[in-house]
Structures are given as C-alpha cells and as structure tokens.
XYZ file of C-alpha atoms in Angstrom:
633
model
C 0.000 0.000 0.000
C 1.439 3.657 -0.811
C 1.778 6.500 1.830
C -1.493 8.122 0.381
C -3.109 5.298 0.502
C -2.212 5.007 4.457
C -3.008 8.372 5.095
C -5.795 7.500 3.939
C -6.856 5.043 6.159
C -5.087 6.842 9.129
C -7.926 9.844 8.598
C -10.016 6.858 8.628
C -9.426 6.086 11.970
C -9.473 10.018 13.213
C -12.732 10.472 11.734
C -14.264 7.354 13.471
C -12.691 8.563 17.449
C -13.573 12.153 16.970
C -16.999 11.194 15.216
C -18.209 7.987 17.085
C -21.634 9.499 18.438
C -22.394 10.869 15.486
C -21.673 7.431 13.284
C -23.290 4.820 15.777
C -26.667 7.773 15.457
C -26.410 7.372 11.517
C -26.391 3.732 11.653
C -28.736 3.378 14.384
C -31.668 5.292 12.211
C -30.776 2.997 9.128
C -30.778 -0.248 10.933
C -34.193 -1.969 10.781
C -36.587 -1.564 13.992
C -37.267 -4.764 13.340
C -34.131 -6.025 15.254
C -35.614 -4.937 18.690
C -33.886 -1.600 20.643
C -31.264 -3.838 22.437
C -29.633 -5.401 19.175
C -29.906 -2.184 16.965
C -27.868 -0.513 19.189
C -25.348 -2.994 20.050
C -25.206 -3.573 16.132
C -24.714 0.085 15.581
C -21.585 0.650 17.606
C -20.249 -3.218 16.373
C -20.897 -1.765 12.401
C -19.106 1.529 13.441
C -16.304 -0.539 15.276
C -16.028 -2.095 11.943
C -15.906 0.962 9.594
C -12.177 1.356 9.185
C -10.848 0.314 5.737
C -8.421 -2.421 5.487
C -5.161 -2.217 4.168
C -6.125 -4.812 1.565
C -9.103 -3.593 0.765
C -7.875 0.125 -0.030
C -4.547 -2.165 -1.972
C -6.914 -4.172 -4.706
C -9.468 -1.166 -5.121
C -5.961 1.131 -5.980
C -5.028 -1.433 -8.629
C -8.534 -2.296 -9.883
C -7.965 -2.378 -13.853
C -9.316 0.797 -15.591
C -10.370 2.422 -13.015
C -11.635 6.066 -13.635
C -12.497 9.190 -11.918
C -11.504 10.622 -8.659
C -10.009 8.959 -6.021
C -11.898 7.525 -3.299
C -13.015 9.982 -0.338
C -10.748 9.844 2.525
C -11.408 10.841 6.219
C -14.941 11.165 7.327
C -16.791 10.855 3.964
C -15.220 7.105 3.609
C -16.317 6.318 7.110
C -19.658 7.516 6.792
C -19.912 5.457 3.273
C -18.953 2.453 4.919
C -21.010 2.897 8.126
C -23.807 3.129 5.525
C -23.115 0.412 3.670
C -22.922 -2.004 6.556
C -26.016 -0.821 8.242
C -28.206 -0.965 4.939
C -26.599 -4.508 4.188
C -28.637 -5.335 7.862
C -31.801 -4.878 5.823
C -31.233 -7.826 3.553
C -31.315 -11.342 4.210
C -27.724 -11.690 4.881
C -25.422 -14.807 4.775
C -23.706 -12.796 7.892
C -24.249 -10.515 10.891
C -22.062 -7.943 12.068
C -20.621 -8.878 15.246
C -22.120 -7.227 18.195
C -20.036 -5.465 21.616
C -20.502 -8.435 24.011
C -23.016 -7.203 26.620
C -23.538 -9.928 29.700
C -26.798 -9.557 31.923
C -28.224 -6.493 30.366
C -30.351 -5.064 28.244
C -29.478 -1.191 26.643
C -31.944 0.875 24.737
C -31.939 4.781 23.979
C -34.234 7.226 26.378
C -37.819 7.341 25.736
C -38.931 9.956 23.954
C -42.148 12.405 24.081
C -45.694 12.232 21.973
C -43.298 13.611 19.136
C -40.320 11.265 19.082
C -42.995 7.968 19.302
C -44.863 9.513 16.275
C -41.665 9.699 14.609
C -39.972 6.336 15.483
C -43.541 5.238 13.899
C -42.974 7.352 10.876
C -39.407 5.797 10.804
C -40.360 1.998 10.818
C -42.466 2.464 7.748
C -40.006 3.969 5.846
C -37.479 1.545 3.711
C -33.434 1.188 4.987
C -32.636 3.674 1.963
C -35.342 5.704 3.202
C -34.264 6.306 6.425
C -30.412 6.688 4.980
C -31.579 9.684 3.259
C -32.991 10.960 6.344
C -30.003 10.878 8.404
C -27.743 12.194 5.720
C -30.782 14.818 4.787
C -31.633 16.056 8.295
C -28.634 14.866 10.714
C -25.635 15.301 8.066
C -27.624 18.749 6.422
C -26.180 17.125 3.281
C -28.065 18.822 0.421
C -30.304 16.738 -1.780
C -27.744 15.915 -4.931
C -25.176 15.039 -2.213
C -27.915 12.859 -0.754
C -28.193 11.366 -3.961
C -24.881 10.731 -4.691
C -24.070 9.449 -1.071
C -26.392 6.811 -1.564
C -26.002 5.993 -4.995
C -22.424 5.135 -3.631
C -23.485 3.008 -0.965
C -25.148 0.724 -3.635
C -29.019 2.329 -3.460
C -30.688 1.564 -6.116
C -33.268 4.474 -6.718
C -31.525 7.042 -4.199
C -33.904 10.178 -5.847
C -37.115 8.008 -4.005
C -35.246 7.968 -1.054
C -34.662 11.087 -1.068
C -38.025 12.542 -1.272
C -39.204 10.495 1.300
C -36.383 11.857 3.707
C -37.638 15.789 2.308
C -41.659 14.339 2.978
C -41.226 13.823 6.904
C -41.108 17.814 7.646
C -38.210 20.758 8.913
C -39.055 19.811 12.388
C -37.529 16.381 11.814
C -33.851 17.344 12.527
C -34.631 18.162 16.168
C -36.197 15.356 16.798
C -33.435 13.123 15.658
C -31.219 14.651 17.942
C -33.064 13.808 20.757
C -32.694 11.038 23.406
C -34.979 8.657 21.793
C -32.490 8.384 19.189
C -28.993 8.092 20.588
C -27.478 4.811 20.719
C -24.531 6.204 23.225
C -26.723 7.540 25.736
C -28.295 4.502 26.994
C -30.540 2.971 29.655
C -29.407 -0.834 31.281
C -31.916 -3.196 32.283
C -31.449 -6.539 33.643
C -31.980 -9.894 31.101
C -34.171 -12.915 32.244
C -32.443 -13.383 35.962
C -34.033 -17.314 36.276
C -32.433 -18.436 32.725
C -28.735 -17.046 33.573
C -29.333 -18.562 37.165
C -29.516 -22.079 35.212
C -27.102 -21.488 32.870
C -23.991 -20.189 35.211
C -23.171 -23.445 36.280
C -22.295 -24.562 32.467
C -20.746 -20.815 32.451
C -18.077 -21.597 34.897
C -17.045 -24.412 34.090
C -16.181 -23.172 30.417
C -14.341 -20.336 32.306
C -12.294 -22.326 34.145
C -11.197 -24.610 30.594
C -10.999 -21.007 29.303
C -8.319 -19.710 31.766
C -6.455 -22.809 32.000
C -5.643 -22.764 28.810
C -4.903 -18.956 28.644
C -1.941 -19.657 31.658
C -0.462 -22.029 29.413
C -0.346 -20.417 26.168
C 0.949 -16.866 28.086
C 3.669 -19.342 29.710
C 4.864 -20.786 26.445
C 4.049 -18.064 24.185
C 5.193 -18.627 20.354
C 8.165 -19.804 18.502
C 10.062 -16.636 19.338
C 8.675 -16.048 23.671
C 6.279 -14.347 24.432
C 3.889 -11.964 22.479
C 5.505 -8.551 22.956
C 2.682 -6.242 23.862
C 0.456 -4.372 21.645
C 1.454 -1.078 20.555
C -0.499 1.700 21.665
C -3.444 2.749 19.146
C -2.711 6.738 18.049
C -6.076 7.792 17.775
C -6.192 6.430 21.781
C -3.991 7.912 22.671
C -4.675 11.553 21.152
C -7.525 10.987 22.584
C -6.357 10.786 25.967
C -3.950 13.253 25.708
C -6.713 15.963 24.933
C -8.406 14.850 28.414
C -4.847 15.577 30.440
C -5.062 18.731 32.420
C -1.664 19.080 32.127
C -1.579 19.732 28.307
C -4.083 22.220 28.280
C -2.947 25.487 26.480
C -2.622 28.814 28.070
C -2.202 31.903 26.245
C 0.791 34.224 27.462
C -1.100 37.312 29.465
C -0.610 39.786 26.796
C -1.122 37.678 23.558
C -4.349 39.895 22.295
C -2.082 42.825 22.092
C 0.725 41.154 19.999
C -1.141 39.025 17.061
C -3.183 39.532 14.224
C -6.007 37.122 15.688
C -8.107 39.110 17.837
C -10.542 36.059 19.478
C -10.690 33.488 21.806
C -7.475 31.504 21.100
C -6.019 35.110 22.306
C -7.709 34.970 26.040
C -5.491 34.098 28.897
C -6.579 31.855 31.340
C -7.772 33.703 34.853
C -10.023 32.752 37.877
C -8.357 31.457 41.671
C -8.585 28.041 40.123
C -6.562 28.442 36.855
C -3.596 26.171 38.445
C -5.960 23.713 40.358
C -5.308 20.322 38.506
C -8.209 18.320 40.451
C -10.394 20.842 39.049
C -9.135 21.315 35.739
C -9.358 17.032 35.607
C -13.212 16.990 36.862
C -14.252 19.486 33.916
C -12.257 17.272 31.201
C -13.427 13.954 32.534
C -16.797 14.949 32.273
C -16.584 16.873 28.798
C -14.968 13.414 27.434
C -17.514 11.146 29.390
C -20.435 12.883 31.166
C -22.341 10.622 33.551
C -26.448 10.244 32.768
C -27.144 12.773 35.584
C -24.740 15.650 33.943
C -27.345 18.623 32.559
C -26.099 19.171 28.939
C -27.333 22.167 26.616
C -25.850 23.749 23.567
C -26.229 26.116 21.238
C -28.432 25.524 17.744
C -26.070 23.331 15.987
C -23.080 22.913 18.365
C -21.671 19.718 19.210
C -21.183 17.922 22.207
C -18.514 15.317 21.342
C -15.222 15.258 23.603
C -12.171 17.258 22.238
C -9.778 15.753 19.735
C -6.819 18.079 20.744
C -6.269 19.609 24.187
C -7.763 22.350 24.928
C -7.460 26.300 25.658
C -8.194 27.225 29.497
C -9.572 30.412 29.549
C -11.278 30.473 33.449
C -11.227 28.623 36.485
C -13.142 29.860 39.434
C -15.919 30.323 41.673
C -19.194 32.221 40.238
C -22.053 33.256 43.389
C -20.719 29.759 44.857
C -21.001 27.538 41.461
C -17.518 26.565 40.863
C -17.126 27.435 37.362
C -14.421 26.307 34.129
C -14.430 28.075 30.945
C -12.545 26.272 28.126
C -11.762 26.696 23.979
C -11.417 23.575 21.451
C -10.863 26.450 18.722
C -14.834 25.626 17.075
C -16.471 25.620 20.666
C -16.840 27.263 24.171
C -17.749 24.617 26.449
C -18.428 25.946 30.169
C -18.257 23.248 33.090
C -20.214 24.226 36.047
C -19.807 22.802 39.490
C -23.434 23.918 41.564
C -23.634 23.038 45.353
C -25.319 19.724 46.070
C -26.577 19.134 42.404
C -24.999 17.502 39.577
C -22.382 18.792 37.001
C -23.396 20.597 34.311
C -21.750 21.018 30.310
C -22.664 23.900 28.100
C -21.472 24.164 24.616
C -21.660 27.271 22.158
C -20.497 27.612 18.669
C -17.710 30.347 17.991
C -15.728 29.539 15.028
C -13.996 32.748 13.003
C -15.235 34.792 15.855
C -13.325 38.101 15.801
C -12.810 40.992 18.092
C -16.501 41.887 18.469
C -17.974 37.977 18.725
C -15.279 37.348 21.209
C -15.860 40.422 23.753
C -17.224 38.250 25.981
C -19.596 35.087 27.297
C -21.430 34.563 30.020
C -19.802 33.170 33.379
C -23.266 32.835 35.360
C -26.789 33.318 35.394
C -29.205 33.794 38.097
C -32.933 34.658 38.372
C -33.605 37.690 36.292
C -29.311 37.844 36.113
C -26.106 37.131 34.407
C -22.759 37.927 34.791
C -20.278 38.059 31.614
C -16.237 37.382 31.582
C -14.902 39.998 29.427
C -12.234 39.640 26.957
C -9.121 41.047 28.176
C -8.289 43.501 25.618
C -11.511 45.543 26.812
C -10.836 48.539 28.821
C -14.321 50.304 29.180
C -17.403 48.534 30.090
C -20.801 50.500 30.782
C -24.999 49.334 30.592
C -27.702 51.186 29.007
C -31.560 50.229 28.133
C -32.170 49.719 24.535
C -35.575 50.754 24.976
C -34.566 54.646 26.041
C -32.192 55.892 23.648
C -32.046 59.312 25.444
C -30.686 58.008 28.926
C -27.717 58.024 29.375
C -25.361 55.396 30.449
C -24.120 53.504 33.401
C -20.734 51.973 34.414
C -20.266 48.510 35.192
C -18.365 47.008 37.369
C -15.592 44.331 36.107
C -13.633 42.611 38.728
C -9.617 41.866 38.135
C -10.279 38.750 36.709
C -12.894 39.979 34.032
C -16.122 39.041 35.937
C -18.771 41.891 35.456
C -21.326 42.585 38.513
C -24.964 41.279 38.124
C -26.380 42.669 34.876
C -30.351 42.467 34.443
C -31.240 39.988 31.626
C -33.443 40.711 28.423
C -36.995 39.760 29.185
C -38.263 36.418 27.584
C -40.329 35.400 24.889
C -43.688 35.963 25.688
C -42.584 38.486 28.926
C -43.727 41.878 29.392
C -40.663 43.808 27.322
C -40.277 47.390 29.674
C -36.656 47.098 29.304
C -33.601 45.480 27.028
C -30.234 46.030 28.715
C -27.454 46.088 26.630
C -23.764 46.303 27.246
C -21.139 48.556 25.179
C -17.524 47.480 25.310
C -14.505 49.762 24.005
C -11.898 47.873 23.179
C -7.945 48.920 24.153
C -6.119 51.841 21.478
C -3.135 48.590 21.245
C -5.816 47.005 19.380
C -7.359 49.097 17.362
C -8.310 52.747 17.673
C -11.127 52.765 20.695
C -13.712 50.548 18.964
C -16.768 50.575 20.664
C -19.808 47.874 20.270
C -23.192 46.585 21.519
C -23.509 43.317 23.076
C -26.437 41.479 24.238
C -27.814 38.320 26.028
C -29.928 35.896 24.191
C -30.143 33.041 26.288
C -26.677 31.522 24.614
C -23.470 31.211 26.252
C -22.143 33.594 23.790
C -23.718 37.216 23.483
C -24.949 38.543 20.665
C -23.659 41.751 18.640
C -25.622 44.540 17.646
C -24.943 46.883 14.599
C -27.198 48.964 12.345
C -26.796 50.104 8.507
C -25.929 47.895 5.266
C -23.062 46.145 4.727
C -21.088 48.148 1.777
C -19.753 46.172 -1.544
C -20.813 42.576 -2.161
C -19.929 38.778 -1.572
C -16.291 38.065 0.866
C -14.988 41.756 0.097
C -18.390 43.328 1.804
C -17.939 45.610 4.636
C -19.508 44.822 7.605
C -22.472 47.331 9.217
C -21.867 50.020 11.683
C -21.847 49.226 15.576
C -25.080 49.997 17.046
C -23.757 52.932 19.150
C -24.730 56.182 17.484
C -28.124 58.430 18.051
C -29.402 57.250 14.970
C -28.809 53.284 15.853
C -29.974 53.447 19.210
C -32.767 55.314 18.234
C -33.793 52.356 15.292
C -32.838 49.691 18.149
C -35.455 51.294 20.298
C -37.879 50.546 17.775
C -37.222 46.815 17.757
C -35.098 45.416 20.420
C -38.450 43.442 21.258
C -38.478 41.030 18.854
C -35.246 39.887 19.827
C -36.907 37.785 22.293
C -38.305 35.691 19.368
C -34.029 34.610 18.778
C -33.525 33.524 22.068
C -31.298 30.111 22.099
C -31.212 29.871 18.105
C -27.560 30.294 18.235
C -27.163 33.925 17.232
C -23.895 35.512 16.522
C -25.014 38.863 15.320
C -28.157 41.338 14.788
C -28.049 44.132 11.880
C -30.817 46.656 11.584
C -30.631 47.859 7.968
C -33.148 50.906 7.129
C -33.702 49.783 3.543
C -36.277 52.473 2.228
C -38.066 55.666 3.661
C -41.596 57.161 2.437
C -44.206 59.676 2.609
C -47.385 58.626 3.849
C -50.459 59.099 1.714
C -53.313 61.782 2.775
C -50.377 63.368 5.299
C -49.742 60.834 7.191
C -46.054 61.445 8.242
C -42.750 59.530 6.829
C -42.599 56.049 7.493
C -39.208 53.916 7.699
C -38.674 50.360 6.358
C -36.141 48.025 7.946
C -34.937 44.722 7.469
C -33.754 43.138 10.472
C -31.233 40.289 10.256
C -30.068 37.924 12.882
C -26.660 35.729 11.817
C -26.438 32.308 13.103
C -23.034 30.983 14.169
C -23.652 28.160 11.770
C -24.256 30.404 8.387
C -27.984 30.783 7.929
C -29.826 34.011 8.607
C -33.253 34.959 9.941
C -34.449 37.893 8.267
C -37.913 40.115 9.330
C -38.919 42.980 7.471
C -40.393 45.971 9.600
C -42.596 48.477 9.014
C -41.742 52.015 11.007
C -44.976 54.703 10.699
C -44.321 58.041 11.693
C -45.573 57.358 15.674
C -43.382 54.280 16.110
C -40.999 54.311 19.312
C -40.274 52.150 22.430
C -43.866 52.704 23.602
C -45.270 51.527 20.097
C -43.124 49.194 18.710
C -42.707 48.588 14.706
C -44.983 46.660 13.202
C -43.126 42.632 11.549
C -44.527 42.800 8.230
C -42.527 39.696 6.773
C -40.276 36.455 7.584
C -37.646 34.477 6.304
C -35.521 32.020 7.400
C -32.353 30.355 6.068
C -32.071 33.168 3.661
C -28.822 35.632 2.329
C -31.812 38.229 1.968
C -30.656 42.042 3.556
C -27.062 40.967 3.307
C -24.083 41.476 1.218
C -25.208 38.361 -0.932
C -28.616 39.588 -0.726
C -29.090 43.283 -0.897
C -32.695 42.782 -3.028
C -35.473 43.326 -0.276
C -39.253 43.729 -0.824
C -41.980 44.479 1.729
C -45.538 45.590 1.569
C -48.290 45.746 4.229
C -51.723 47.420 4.813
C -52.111 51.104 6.169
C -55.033 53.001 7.263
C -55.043 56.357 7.038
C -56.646 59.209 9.368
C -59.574 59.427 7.450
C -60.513 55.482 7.486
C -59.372 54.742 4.117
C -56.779 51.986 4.049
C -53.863 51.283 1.768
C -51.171 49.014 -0.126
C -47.684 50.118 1.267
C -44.729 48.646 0.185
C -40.962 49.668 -0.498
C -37.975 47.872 -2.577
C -34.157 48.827 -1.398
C -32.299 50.357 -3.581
C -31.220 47.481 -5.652
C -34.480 47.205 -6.652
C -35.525 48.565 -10.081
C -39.237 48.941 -9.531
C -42.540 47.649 -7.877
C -45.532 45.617 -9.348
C -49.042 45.182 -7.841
C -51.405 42.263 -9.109
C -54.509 40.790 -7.821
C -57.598 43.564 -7.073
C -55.852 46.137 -8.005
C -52.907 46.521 -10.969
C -49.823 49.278 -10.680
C -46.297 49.655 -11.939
C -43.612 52.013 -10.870
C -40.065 52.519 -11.378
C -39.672 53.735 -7.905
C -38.684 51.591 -4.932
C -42.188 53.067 -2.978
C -45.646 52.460 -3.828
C -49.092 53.231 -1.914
C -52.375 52.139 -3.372
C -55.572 52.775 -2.341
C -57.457 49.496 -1.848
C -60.400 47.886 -0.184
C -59.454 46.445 3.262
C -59.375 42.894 2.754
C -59.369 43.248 -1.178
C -56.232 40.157 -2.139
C -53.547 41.788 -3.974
C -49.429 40.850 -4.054
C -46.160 43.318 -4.697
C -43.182 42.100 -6.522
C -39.871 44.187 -6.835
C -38.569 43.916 -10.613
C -34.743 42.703 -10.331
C -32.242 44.431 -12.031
C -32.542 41.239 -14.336
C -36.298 41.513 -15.327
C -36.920 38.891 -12.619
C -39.097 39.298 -9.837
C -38.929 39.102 -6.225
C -42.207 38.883 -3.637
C -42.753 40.777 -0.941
C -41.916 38.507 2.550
C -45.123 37.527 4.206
C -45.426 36.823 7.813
C-alpha cells in the first residue's frame, strides 16, 4: 500500500474517534426496527467498530484495472460510506451478521422519547433502509439533496432520488427530533436480562471459564516460537484521545497575547479565575466533557456539538461564580463551560464560535441567576458601561468588572412571551493597542455567547463586503429602540449577530407622516440568517413598537449576498381609508401590484388605495427583469 493510501486510512481512523456518536446515530436510524432496541444498538456501535478500511481492501481497489475518476473519499466521507453500507446490508437477508459489543446480563436501549419522538420512530419503521439513509444524511448530516443522492447511490441504493423525497416528505421539524434522546445509541438505559435463565445457565458458564483460563496460563507461559507476544502497541487515535483529556496539556495563552497578534478572538484569552492552576479541578471538567455521567445537565447552542475534544484544549477560566464553581474552556470551534453547583450535579454547556473576531469574542457569560447574568470579558476591553435599549435618550451607566474579568450582576433581556419594559445592553470599548477605541453593543440571548448589535448595510458585495456600523450612534440606538423586542423571538437559536438595515423611507399618503422600512437580520453561528422585514410609521418608538410585516428564514436576503429586499403591508389612514404600502431597497428597479388592483412604478415606494381585505401581491422587478415577492409573515 502507498503513503497516500495510508493516510488515507489513518484519517479513517481520526474520523471514526472524533466522530463515534455521530456514526453509531447514523447507523442506528438505518438499521431496521425490526431487530428490537437492544440489538440495533449494540449492532450500531459493532458496524461503526467495523468501519475502518483495510489495508487490503484500499490495496486491490488502488489497482482495480481501468479504473476512472476521482479517487476515493478519505477521512470522514469514507467512514460515513462504509457505516452506511454495513447498516443498509442489515436490511437484507444476509449470509452474515455484524458482530455485536458483548453485553452480559443487560439489556441497553436509547431514552424514551415524548408524543413527538414515538410519532416519529412510527414514521421511521415504515419507511425503507434507503429511506431512512436519506434521512439521516438529509436532516442529521444537512447534506443537500444531490449530495444525498450521490451518497447513496455510492453506498449501492438503487433508486436514491425516491429515497430522497421520502427523507424531504417527513417535515423541517424532523432534525430536532433526531437529535433527541430517543435516538442516541450512546446515551443509553441498562436493564437486567431474564435473571431465572442465567441462574440455570452459570453453572455450564463456569465451568467453560475455568477450561478457558487454563488454557490462557499455558499459552501466556509458552508463548510462540520466538517467547512471548511482545505487547500491543499503543493505538494513536487512543492515545490523542487521551492526551486531549490531560489537564496538564491544556494550552494557556501568554497574558498579553491579544495585544501582539493579528487574531483578535478566543485563542487570544489568557486563562484567569483562583482556580486556573488547580489540577483536580481542571481534571473533573475534562473527565466529564470526554464522558459525562447520565445525571450531567447538557445544553448547547443551535447546531453545536457535544462530542469530547480531539486536541487539548485552551483554558480560559477557572473559578468560583455566586458559589457555582465554574471552568471556561476553547477547542478552537467551541466554548464549552463546566459548572460545578452546590449539592446538584455537574453541568456542560457548549456554544459555537468559530472565526469569531474581536466583536464575537468580547465576551460570554460566566453565570446566570434569576432575572441575572454575569459576563467574563475579553481582556483587551478597557471600558465597560450598561444602558436600556428601549430609552435611547438616557444616558449610560458603568459597570463594574472585577480583576479577573467578571462583570457585577447585569439584568437579563426579558423572555419570549414576557412583558418587554426594558432590554439592557452592554457597550464594550476595546484597548487603542488594538485598534483605535472601537466601541460595540452586546447582548444576552439566552446563549453562552452574546450577541452583537450593529445597524446600517453592509457596503460592496460577496467576501470583500464591509460589515455594518456598531449599534452605538443616536441614529442606531434610536432604530434599536424601535425593535429590540423582537429579539426575544431569537432567544437560544444560536445567534452571533443582529443588523438593523433601514432599507427604504416614504411619505405617507393623505399626510400621514414619513414612514421607515427596515430589514432586520439575525446571523447564526452556523451560516444561515433569519431575516424580518419591519414596518416604522411616523408614531413608532419604544412605547409603540414597529410593526413585523414579513419572515424568512435560512435566507442571504438584507445581506451582502442579498441586498434585493421587498416588503408591503396594509395602512389606514386618518380618514378610514386603508392602503397598499410597500418599499424595494435600492437594488431594486421597480414595484408591481397584481390581484384587485394593478400598478407599476419605477420607484422603490408604492401606496395604493385598496379595499381592506381586497387580495392583492407586490413584486420588486430585479435588475434582471426577474421578480422578487414581498416577505409575508
């Protein structure tokens, strides 16, 4: 076999250590329900056990006569082909079975689920093995559908497309499900087998044992033709693994390593807290990140992993928190805090933050309270002060950060559904031997990570785009005021960032005032954006919020990929007569109404006098004759 080829196969084996969860899940879904709970998990982690290529295998498919094309994958995509493989070969009548983990005594099956998981796991079972394939590589991969296709096609599917749309059939809310409890061969529950039938047979058990060892002493005493069998090496991806769970290789950042790189983020924080240098500690926190017991509370962020670390970690706190002993560290994709609370179990939270940047990377939050938090700010921040975003006018207040970068108590943003009289906010300035003062909005969502505000578009287009204005000037705070509300709608969706973008301003018929149109966008740490479109009349404030006039979600819409925006929505006007509003941005050549009524303009603002319930529809005409509709709630 060539080096490649190895390296191949040495990825192989990476992929499968850092991955495992995520594998035995995939093959657990494909497997047949058929088998019962107990065997379709045990046969899940034995067909993941077994997913590593062979030397020989990869030798004689490198020398296969005329072969064509790419390469095989390497690295995860080869392990999840093979995983898949194996666990659809399950669903035929097979000459073989794949050798199952040897489990004495007990029986393991996932969690039960809800109403919702059941209805699902029903759903499931009806569904063909290439069926449910698609499903895991549709909703639990996010694979799109012509790398669905081609996934399974590989895997030796014979009509992947149906599979496909069966996966697409089941519904959006589908992924959340799946990553439930109900579904997660490595979180388990153990019950005992039949006790009277292992009573009768331990006798016969024994007595094999004792044969069994017997002969064990005697072939260790003699070993082979050369003495004994030297001892197995060490497997690698063992022992990186264990080396990521040693305390003692955890990295810490020099004190003043923010001020002298050109990577302004988390990798830059130094570690701080009482505890930084306590190695009992420092072992709990990594122990349970790499193995967490049943009774550990785990939560993360939309999207965020929970596997264990594949390198060690960064330590970037160690301490005590209003008497929650408290560890903060950095994998360089995740923050995972380990909490320590008085008399209750352990608990693991996990939050996305890859490419975070000076802004993203201001802070997270150290503790939380009823009706509080506290955050641990960054070290290159020198000012720290609070305002409401719901009073633009007030002015506002300093807060409190203690040597090792733990703020006082700060009120938390009300919750969905609460009463919304006030939206605390936090402004950070950052130090001049960073960059020159830069000052920014931060606020809490319910994530370990806060989120950052800024207002305005983002200037040019595609990876060269500027990024929007902070949030800190009259005019922002004044547009935040108008909509820091619906913020509570984003809480724990995994938000990195909020822009407010006024896209279009117009003149109200009959007098009515200007009104202001604004798309509001909230980035997710994993890509994806959810976009509302607001409507601002002349009155609207803190006391009277804007009025949401349209949704999106998953979209580029109102950013740099997406500058085209379109909204419309009904107004009535002083003297009882209502209207069709609606306003383009500016990369929108014109507007077209259809339905009751008909109207065309070149400009980017139209209002039409209409019946109040009379059905008619606004499209923006696209720069390329195309059209785009107006979002809809």
């Amino acid at each position: 076999m060539d080096e490649r080829t190895r390296a191949d196969v040495e990825r192989a084996e990476a992929a499968i250590v850092e991955h495992y969860p995520r594998l035995v899940r995939l093959a657990h879904l494909v497997l047949p329900p058929a088998m019962g709970r107990h065997r379709r998990v045990l046969t899940a982690h034995g067909i993941v056990q077994r997913a590593l290529p062979s030397t020989s295998r990869e030798r004689a498919r490198a020398v296969l006569p005329g072969q064509r094309g790419p390469r095989p994958a390497a690295g995860y995509p080869l392990v999840r082909s093979r995983v898949l493989e194996l666990a659809l070969a399950q669903a035929k009548p097979p000459r073989w079975r794949s050798p199952l983990p040897v489990v004495w005594g007990l029986r393991l099956f996932p969690r039960a689920g809800g109403a919702d998981e059941l209805a699902l796991d029903q759903a499931l079972s009806a569904l063909s093995a290439p069926a449910r394939a698609a499903v895991a590589l549709w909703h639990l991969e996010e694979l799109d559908e012509d790398e669905v296709v081609a996934v399974l096609g590989a895997a030796g599917v014979a009509d992947p497309g149906a599979a496909q749309r069966a996966a697409v059939a089941l519904g959006p809310g589908t992924a959340a499900l799946l990553n439930s409890g109900e579904f997660d061969p490595c979180t388990v529950q153990a019950r005992p087998t039949d006790l009277l039938r292992r009573r009768q047979g331990r006798r016969v058990a024994i007595a094999g044992a004792a044969v069994l060892t017997a002969g064990a002493a005697l072939l260790a005493a003699v070993g082979g033709p050369d003495g004994p069998t030297p001892p197995a090496r060490p497997d690698p991806a063992t022992v990186r693994a264990r080396q990521a769970l040693d305390p003692q290789r955890l990295v810490r950042a020099p004190d003043d390593a923010w001020a002298d790189t050109s990577r302004v983020d988390f990798t830059a924080w130094s570690p701080r807290g009482e505890y930084a240098g306590d190695a009992a500690l420092l072992g709990r926190a990594l122990r349970v990140w790499g193995a967490p017991d049943s009774d550990v509370r785990v939560t993360a962020a939309d999207s965020t992993s929970t596997r264990p670390p594949d390198q060690p970690p960064r330590l970037l706190y160690a301490g005590v928190i209003d008497g929650v002993t408290v560890v903060v560290l950095h994998d360089g994709d995740r923050l995972v805090r380990y909490a320590e609370p008085e008399g209750e179990p352990a608990e693991l939270e996990f939050a996305r933050v890859d490419n975070a940047d000076l802004t993203t990377a201001g802070a997270l939050v150290i503790g939380r309270g009823t009706g509080w938090m506290r955050y641990l700010i960054a070290p290159w921040v020198t000012d720290t002060t609070t305002r409401d975003l719901l009073r633009p006018g007030a002015p506002e207040k300093a807060l409190h950060v203690a040597p090792d970068g733990v703020t006082d108590r700060i009120p938390e943003p009300p919750a969905n559904g609460a009463a919304c009289g006030q939206w605390p906010v936090t402004r950070l300035r950052s130090s001049a031997r960073v960059t020159a003062r830069h000052s920014f909005l931060l606020t809490d969502l319910g994530d370990l990570t806060p989120v950052h505000l800024t207002y305005g578009p983002a200037t040019g287009g595609g990876p060269t785009a500027a990024p929007p204005a902070e949030a800190t000037t009259p005019t922002a705070l004044l547009s935040w005021a108008r909509t820091a509300c619906s913020l509570r709608g984003e809480r724990g969706a995994g938000v990195r960032s909020v822009n407010n973008w006024v896209y279009a301003r117009q003149r109200l018929p009959e007098g009515g005032g200007a009104a202001t149109w604004m798309c509001s966008r909230a980035d997710t740490w994993r890509g994806p954006g959810r976009v509302t479109v607001q409507f601002h009349p002349a009155a609207a404030g803190p006391a009277r919020p804007a009025r949401i006039v349209g949704r999106a979600r998953d979209t580029a819409a109102c950013s740099p990929y997406g500058p085209e925006v379109v909204g419309e929505t009904r107004w009535r006007a002083g003297s009882g007569h209502w209207y069709l509003l609606a306003a383009g941005s500016s990369a929108v050549r014109g507007l077209d109404v259809t339905g009751a009524v008909h109207r065309t303009t070149r400009d980017t603002t139209l209002a039409v006098a209409v019946p109040a319930n009379a059905p008619a529809r606004v499209a923006g005409v696209l720069p390329s004759g195309g059209l785009l509709h107006a979002m809809r709630r």
